[in-house]
Short mmCIF file of C-alpha atoms and ligand atoms in Angstrom, two decimals:
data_model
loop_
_atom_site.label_atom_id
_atom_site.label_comp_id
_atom_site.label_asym_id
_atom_site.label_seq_id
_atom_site.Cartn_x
_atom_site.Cartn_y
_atom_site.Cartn_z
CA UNK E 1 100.37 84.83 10.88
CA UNK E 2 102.67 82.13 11.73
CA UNK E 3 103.38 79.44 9.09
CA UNK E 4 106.15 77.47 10.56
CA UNK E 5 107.32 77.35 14.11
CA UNK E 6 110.16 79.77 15.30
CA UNK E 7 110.32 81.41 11.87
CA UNK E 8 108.94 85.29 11.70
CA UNK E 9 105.54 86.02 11.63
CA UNK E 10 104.08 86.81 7.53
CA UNK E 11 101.78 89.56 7.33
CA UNK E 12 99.08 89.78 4.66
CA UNK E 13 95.24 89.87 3.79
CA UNK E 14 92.75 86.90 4.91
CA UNK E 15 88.95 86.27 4.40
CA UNK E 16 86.64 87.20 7.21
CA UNK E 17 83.43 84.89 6.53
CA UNK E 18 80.01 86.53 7.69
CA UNK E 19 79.03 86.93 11.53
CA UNK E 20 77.43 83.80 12.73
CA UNK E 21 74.30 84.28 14.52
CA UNK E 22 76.42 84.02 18.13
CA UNK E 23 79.60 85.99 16.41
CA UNK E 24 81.18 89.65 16.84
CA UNK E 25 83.03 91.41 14.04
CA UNK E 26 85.60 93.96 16.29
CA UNK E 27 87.39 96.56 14.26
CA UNK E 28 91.13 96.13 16.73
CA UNK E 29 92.38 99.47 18.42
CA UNK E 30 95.47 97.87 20.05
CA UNK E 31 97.20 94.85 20.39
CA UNK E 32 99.16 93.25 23.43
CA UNK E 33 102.40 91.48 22.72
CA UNK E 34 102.40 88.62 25.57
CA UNK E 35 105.25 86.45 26.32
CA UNK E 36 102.56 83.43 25.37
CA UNK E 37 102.62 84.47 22.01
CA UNK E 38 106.44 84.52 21.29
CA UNK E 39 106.09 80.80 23.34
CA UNK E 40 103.79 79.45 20.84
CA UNK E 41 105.83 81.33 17.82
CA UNK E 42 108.80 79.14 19.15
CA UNK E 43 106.51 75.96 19.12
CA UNK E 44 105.85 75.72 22.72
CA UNK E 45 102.88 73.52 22.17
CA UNK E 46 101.91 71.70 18.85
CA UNK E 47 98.94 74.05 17.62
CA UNK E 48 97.54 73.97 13.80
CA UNK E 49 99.48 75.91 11.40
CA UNK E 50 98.62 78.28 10.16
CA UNK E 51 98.31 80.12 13.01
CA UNK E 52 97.17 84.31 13.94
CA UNK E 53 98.54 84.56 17.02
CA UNK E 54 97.67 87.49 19.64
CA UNK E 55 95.21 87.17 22.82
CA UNK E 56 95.30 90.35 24.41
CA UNK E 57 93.51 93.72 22.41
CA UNK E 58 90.83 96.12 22.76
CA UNK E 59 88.65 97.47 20.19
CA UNK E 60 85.26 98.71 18.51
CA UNK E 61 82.37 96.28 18.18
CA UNK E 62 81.66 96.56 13.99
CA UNK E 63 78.40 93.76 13.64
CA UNK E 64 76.69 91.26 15.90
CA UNK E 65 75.38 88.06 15.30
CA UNK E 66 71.46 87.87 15.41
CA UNK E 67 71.69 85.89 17.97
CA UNK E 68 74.07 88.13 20.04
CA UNK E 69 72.13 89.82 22.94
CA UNK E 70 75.26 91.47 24.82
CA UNK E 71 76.97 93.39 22.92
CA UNK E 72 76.04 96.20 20.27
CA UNK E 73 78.17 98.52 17.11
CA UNK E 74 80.17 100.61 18.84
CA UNK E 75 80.55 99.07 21.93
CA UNK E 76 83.88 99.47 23.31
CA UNK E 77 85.21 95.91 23.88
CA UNK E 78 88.38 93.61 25.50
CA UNK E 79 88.91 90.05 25.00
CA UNK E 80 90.16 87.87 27.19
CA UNK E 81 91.26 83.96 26.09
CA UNK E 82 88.72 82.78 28.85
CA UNK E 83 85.41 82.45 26.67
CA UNK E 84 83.04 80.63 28.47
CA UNK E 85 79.35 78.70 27.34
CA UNK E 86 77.54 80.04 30.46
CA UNK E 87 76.04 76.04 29.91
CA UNK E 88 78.90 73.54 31.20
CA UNK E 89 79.42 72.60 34.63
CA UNK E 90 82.40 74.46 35.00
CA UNK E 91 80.92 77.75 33.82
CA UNK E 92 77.71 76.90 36.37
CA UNK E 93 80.45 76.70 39.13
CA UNK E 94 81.58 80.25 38.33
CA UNK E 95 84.86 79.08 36.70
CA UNK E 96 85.36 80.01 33.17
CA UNK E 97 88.83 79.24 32.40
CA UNK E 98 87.85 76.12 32.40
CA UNK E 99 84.65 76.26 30.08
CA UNK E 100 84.12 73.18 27.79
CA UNK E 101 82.66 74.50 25.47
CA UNK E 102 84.64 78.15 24.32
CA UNK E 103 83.87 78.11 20.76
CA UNK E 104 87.14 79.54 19.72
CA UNK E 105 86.47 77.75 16.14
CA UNK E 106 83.41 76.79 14.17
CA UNK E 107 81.39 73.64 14.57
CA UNK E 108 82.74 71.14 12.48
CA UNK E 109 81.01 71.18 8.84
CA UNK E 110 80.66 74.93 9.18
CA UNK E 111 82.77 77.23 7.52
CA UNK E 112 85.81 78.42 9.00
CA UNK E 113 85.59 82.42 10.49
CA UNK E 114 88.83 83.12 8.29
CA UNK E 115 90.66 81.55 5.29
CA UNK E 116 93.46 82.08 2.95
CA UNK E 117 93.00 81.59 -0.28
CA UNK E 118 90.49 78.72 0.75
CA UNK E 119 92.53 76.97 3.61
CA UNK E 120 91.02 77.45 6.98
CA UNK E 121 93.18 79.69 9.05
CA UNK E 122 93.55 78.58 12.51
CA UNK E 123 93.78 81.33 15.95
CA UNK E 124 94.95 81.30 19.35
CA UNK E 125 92.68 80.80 21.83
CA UNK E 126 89.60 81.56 19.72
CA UNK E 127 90.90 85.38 19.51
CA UNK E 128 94.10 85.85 16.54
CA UNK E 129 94.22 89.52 17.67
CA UNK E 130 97.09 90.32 15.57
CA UNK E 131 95.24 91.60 12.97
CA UNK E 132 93.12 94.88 12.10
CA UNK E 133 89.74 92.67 12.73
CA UNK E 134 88.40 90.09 15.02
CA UNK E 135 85.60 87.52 14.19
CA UNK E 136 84.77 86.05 17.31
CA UNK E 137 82.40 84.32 19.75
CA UNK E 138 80.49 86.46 21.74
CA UNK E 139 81.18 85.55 25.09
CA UNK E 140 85.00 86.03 24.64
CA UNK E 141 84.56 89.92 24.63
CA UNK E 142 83.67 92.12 27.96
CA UNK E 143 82.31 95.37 27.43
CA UNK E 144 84.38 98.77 28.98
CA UNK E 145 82.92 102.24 29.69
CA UNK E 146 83.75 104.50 26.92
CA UNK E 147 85.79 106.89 29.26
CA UNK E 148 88.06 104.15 28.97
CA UNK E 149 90.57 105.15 26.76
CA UNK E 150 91.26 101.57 24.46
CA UNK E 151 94.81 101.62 24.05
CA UNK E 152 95.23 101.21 27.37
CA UNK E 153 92.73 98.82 27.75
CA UNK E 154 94.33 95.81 25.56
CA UNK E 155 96.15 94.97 28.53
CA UNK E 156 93.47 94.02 30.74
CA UNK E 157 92.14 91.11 28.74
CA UNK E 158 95.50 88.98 29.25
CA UNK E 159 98.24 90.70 31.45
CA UNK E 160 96.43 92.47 33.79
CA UNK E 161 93.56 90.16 34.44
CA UNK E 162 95.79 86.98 35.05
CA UNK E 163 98.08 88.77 37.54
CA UNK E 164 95.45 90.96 39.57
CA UNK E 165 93.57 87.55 39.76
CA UNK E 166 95.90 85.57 40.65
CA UNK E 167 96.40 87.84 43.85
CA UNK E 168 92.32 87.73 43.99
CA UNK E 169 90.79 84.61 43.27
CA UNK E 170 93.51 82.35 43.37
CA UNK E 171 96.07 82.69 46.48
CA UNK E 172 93.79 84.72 48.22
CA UNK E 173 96.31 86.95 49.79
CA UNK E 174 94.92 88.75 52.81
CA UNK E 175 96.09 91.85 54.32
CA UNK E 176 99.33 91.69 56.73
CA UNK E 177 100.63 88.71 54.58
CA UNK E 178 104.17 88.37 52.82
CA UNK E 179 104.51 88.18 48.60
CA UNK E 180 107.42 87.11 46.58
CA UNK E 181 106.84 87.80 42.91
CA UNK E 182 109.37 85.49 40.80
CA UNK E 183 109.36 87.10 37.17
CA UNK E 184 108.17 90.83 36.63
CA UNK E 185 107.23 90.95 33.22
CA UNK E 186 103.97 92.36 32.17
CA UNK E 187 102.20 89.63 34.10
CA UNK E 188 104.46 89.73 37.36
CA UNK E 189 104.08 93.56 37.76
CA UNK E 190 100.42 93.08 38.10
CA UNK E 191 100.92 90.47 40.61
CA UNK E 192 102.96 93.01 42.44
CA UNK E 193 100.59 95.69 42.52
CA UNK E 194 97.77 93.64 43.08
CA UNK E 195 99.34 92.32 46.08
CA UNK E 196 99.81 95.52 47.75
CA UNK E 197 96.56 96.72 46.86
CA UNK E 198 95.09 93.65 48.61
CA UNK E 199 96.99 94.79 51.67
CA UNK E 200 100.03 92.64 51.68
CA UNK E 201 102.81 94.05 54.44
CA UNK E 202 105.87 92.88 52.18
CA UNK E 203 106.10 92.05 48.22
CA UNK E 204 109.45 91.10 47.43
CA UNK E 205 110.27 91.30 43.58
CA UNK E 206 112.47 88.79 42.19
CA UNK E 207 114.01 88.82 38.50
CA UNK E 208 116.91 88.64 36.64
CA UNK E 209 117.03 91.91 35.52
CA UNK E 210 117.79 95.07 37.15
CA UNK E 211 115.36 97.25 35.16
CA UNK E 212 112.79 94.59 35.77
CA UNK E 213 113.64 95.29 39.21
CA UNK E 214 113.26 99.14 39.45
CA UNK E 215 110.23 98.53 37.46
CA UNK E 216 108.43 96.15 40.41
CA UNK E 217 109.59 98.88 43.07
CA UNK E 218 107.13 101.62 40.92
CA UNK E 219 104.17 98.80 41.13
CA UNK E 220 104.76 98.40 44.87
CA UNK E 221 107.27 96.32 45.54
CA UNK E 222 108.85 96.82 48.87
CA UNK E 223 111.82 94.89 48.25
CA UNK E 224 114.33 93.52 45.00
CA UNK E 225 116.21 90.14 45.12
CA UNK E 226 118.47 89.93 42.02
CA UNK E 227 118.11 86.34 41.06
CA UNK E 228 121.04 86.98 38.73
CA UNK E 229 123.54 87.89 41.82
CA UNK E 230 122.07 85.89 44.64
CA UNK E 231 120.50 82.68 45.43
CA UNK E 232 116.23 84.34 45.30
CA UNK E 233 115.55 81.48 47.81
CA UNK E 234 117.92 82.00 50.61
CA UNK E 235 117.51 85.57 49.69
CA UNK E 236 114.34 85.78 50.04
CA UNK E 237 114.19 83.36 53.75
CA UNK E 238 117.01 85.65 54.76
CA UNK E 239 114.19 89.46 54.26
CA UNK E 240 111.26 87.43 55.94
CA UNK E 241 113.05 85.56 58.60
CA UNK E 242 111.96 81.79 57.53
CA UNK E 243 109.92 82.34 54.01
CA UNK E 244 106.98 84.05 52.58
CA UNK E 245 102.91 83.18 52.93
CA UNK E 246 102.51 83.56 49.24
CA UNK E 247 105.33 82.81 46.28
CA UNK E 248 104.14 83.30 43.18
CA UNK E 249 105.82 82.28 40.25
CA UNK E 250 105.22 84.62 36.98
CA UNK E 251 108.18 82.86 34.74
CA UNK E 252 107.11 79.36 33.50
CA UNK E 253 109.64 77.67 34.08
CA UNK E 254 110.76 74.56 36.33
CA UNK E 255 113.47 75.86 38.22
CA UNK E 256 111.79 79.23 38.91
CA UNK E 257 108.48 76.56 40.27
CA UNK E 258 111.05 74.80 42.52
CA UNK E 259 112.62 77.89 43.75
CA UNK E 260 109.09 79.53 44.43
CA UNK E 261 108.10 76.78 46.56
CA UNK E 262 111.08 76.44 48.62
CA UNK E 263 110.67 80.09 49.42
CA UNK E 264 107.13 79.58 50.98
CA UNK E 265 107.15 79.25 54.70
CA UNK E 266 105.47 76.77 57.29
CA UNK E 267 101.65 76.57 55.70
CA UNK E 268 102.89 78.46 52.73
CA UNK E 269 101.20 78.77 49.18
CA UNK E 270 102.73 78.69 45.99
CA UNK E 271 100.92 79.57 42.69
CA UNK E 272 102.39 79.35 40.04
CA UNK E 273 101.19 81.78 37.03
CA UNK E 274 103.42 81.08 34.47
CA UNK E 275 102.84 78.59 31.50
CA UNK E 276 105.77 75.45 30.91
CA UNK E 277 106.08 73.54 27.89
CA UNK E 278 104.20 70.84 26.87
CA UNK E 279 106.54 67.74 29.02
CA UNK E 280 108.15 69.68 31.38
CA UNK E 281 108.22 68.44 35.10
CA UNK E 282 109.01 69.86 38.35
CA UNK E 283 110.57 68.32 41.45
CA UNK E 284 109.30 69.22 45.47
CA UNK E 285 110.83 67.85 48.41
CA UNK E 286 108.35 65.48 49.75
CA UNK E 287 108.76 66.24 53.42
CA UNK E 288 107.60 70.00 52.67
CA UNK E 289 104.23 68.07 52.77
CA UNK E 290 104.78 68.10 56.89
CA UNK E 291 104.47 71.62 56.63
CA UNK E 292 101.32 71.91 55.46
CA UNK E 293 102.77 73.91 52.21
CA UNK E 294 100.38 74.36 49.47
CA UNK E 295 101.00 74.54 45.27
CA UNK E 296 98.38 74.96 42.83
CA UNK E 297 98.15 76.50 39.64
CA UNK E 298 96.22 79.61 38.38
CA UNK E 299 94.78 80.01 35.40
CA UNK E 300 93.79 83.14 33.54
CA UNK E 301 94.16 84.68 37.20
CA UNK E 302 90.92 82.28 37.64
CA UNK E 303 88.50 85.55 36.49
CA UNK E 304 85.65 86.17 36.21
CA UNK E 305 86.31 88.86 32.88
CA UNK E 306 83.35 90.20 32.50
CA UNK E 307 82.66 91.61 36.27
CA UNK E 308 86.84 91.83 36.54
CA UNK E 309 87.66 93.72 33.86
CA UNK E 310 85.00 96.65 34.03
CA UNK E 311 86.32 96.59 37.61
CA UNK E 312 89.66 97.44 36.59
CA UNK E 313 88.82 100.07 34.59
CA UNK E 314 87.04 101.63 37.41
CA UNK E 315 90.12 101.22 39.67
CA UNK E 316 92.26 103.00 36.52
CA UNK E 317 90.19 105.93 36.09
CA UNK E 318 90.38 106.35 39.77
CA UNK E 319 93.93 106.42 39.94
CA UNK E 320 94.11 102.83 42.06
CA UNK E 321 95.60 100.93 39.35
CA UNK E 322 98.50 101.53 37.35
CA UNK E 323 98.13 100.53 33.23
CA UNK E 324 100.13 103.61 31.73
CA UNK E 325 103.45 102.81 33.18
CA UNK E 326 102.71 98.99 31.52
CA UNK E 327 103.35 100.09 28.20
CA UNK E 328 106.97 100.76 27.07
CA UNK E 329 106.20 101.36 23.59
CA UNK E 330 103.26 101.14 20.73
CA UNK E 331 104.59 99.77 17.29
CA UNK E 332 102.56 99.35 13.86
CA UNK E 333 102.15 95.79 12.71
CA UNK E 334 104.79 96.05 10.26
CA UNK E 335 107.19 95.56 13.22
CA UNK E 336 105.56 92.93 15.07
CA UNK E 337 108.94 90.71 14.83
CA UNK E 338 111.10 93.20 16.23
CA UNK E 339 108.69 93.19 18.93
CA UNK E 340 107.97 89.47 19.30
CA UNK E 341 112.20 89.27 19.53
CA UNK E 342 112.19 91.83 22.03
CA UNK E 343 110.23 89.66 24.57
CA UNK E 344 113.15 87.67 25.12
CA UNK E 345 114.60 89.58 28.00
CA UNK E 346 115.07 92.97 26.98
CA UNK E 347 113.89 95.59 29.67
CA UNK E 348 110.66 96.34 28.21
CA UNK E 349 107.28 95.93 29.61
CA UNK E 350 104.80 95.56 27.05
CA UNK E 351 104.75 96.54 23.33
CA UNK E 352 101.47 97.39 21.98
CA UNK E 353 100.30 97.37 18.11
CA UNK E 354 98.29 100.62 17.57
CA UNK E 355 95.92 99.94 14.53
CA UNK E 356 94.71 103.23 12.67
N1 LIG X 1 114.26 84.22 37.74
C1 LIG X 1 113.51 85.33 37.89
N2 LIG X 1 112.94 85.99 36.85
C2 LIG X 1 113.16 85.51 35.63
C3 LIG X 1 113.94 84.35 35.39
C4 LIG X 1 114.52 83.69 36.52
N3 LIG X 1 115.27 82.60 36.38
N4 LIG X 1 113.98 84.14 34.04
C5 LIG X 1 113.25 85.12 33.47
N5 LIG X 1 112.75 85.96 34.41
C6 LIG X 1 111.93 87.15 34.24
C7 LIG X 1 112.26 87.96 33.01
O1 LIG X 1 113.38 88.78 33.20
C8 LIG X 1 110.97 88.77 32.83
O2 LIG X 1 111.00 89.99 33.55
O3 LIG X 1 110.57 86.78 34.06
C9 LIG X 1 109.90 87.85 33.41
C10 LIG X 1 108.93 87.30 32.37
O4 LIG X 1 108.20 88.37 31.89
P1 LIG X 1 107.65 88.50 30.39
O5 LIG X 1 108.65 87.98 29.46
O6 LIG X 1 107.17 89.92 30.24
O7 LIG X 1 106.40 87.50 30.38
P2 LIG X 1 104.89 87.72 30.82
O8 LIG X 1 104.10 88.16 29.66
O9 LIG X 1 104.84 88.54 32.07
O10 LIG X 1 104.44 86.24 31.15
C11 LIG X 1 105.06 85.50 32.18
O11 LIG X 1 103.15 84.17 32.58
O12 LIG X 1 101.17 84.18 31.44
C12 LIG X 1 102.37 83.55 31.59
O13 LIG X 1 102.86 82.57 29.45
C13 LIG X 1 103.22 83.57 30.34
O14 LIG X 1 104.73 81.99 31.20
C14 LIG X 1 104.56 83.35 30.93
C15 LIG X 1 104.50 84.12 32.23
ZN1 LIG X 2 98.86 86.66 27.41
ZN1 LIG X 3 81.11 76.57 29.75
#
C-alpha cells in the first residue's frame, strides 16, 4: 500500500468487508508490475492516499455477490482497469474504457470494500491487485479457460490487452502497412507483435535500450532504431523512404509524442499509448495538418476485455501469441520495491508477484 507519494510501498493486513450483492471476492495467483503503477507511486496524478496499487493479475474466483450472474467459485479470472456498467451511453456504443459508471468504489454511505484499522482504504482503478485478495465489481473481471495456465495470464488484463488493441481497435493497421513502435516495454512489445500479426510489412522498434531492442526483434520487429545513438525520427524517414503509416508511441512522454508524429508520413496516424502526467503538453507543427496526418489517443487498447481477452488466450495456447517470453522474472510480495525500482529502465520486461 502506498501511504505517501514516491516513498516505498508498506505491506501489511487490511479488512475485506463482505461481497456486495454485484461484488467478487478473487483469491490473486499473480500480479503484473506495470510502469502505471511505479507512475502513480511517484505521484503522477493526485489519487487518495492510502492507496493499493496494482491493475494487472489473474486469479481464482472465492464468492459472488447474489446479484452476480457471470461469474462462479472457481472460475478462473483476469481483470482489466476497464470495468464497464453495460448501462451508460458509452458502454451502449461498445466502448468501455470510457464507462461512467465503473464502480471501482462503493456508493457513497456504503461501507468501504477494505479498511485499515477503520479508515477506508482507497485502490487503483477499482482493482488494488497487489495484494493476496481482490474485492471487486463484477464486471471488471473476464473469465479464461482453465487450460490457461494463470500466471501467465496476469498480463493480459493490462499489458497485453492495451498494446494488441491498440494495433486492433484503435489505429487499425491493415496488412502491407509500415509500424514504428516508440518504447518497448511490456506494453510496446505487444504493440510490436500485434502489428505483425495484423499483417504489417515493416515494424520498426525504437527505444533507448539495446536489450529493449533485441527484445522487440523476438516479438517481430523487423527493424531497431537506437533512440539513444541516433535521431528515431530521421532514422526512422531514412528505413521507410519518407515516414511510416502508423507511429505509435508506448512511452508517455512529450518528446517521444512529438517525435512519433513527425515520423508518420503523408496521411499518417499517430496513437499514442502511453500515459503523461497530469499538465503536460505537447507541441505539432501546424502545417502537418496539410497532410492529412492523424493523432489520437488510445485507451486501454480501446477493448472490448471480455471477448479480447479469452481471444488471446486462444491465440496463446495456439502458439500465435507470445506471453512466456513477457515475463523476466516472478518475485514474492516481500520484494515488490525492488521490483517497482526496477521499472525505471533496467532491461527487464515484466516482473510478476506469484502469490502461494
Ligand atoms: N525513446 C524511446 N524509448 C524510450 C524513451 C525514449 N526517449 N524513454 C524510455 N523509453 C522506453 C524504455 O526504455 C522502456 O523500454 O520505453 C519503454 C517503457 O516501457 P515500460 O517501462 O516497460 O512501460 P510499459 O509498462 O510498457 O508502459 C508504457 O504505456 O500504459 C502506458 O502508463 C504506461 O505510459 C506507460 C506506457
Ligand atoms: Zn498497466
Ligand atoms: Zn457504462
Amino acid at each position: 500500500m502506498l501511504e505517501e507519494f514516491g516513498q516505498p510501498l508498506v505491506i501489511g493486513e487490511i479488512e475485506v468487508d463482505e461481497v456486495a450483492p454485484d461484488e467478487v471476492l478473487v483469491r490473486v495467483i499473480a500480479s503484473g508490475l506495470c510502469h502505471t503503477d511505479r507512475s502513480m507511486q511517484l505521484g503522477a496524478q493526485p489519487l487518495p492516499l492510502p492507496l493499493l496499487l496494482g491493475h494487472e493479475a489473474s486469479g481464482i474466483v472465492e464468492r459472488v455477490g447474489s446479484a452476480v450472474t457471470t461469474l462462479r467459485p472457481g472460475d478462473h479470472v483476469v481483470t482489466c482497469a476497464s470495468a464497464f456498467c453495460g448501462e451508460c451511453e458509452w458502454c451502449m456504443r461498445g466502448l468501455l474504457q470510457h464507462c461512467e459508471s465503473k464502480r471501482r468504489a462503493r456508493p457513497t454511505g456504503r461501507p468501504p470494500r477494505l479498511s485499515r484499522s477503520g479508515e477506508p482504504v482507497n485502490v487503483l482503478t477499482g482493482l488494488g491487485a497487489f495484494a493476496s485478495h481482490l474485492l471487486v465489481y463484477e464486471r471488471t473481471l473476464a473469465k479464461v479457460p482453465t487450460e490457461m495456465p494463470l500466471d501467465r495470464a496476469a498480463l493480459l488484463g493490462c499489458a497485453v490487452l492495451t498494446g494488441m488493441g491498440a494495433v486492433r481497435h484503435r489505429a487499425r493497421v491493415r496488412p502491407g502497412q509500415s509500424v514504428a513502435v516508440i518504447g518497448c516495454g511490456g506494453v510496446g512489445l505487444n504493440v510490436v507483435q500485434a502489428a505483425r500479426f495484423v499483417g504489417a510489412a515493416r515494424v520498426i522498434a525504437v527505444d533507448v535500450l539495446p536489450a529493449k531492442l533485441e527484445q522487440a526483434r523476438r516479438f517481430g520487429a523487423t527493424d531497431v532504431v537506437d533512440a539513444s545513438r541516433e535521431d528515431p525520427v530521421e532514422a526512422v524517414k531514412a528505413l521507410t523512404g519518407g515516414g511510416v503509416d502508423h507511429a505509435l508511441e508506448v512511452v508517455g512522454r512529450p518528446a517521444t509524442i512529438e517525435q512519433a508524429f513527425a515520423m508518420t508520413r503523408t496521411r499518417g496516424t499517430t496513437t499514442v499509448v502511453g500515459v503523461t502526467r497530469a499538465g503536460e503538453t505537447i507541441q505539432l507543427p501546424a502545417e502537418a495538418m496539410m497532410l492529412e496526418k492523424r493523432i489520437q489517443g488510445s485507451k486501454m487498447g480501446s477493448s472490448q476485455f471480455r471477448l479480447d481477452i479469452p481471444l488471446y488466450c486462444r491465440l496463446y495456447l495456439d502458439g500465435r501469441i507470445m506471453l512466456d517470453e513477457l515475463v523476466s522474472e516472478t518475485i514474492d510480495l516481500a520484494d515488490i520495491n525492488q521490483g517497482l525500482e526496477k521499472l525505471d529502465g533496467s532491461d527487464g520486461i515484466r516482473s510478476l508477484i506469484a502469490f502461494g
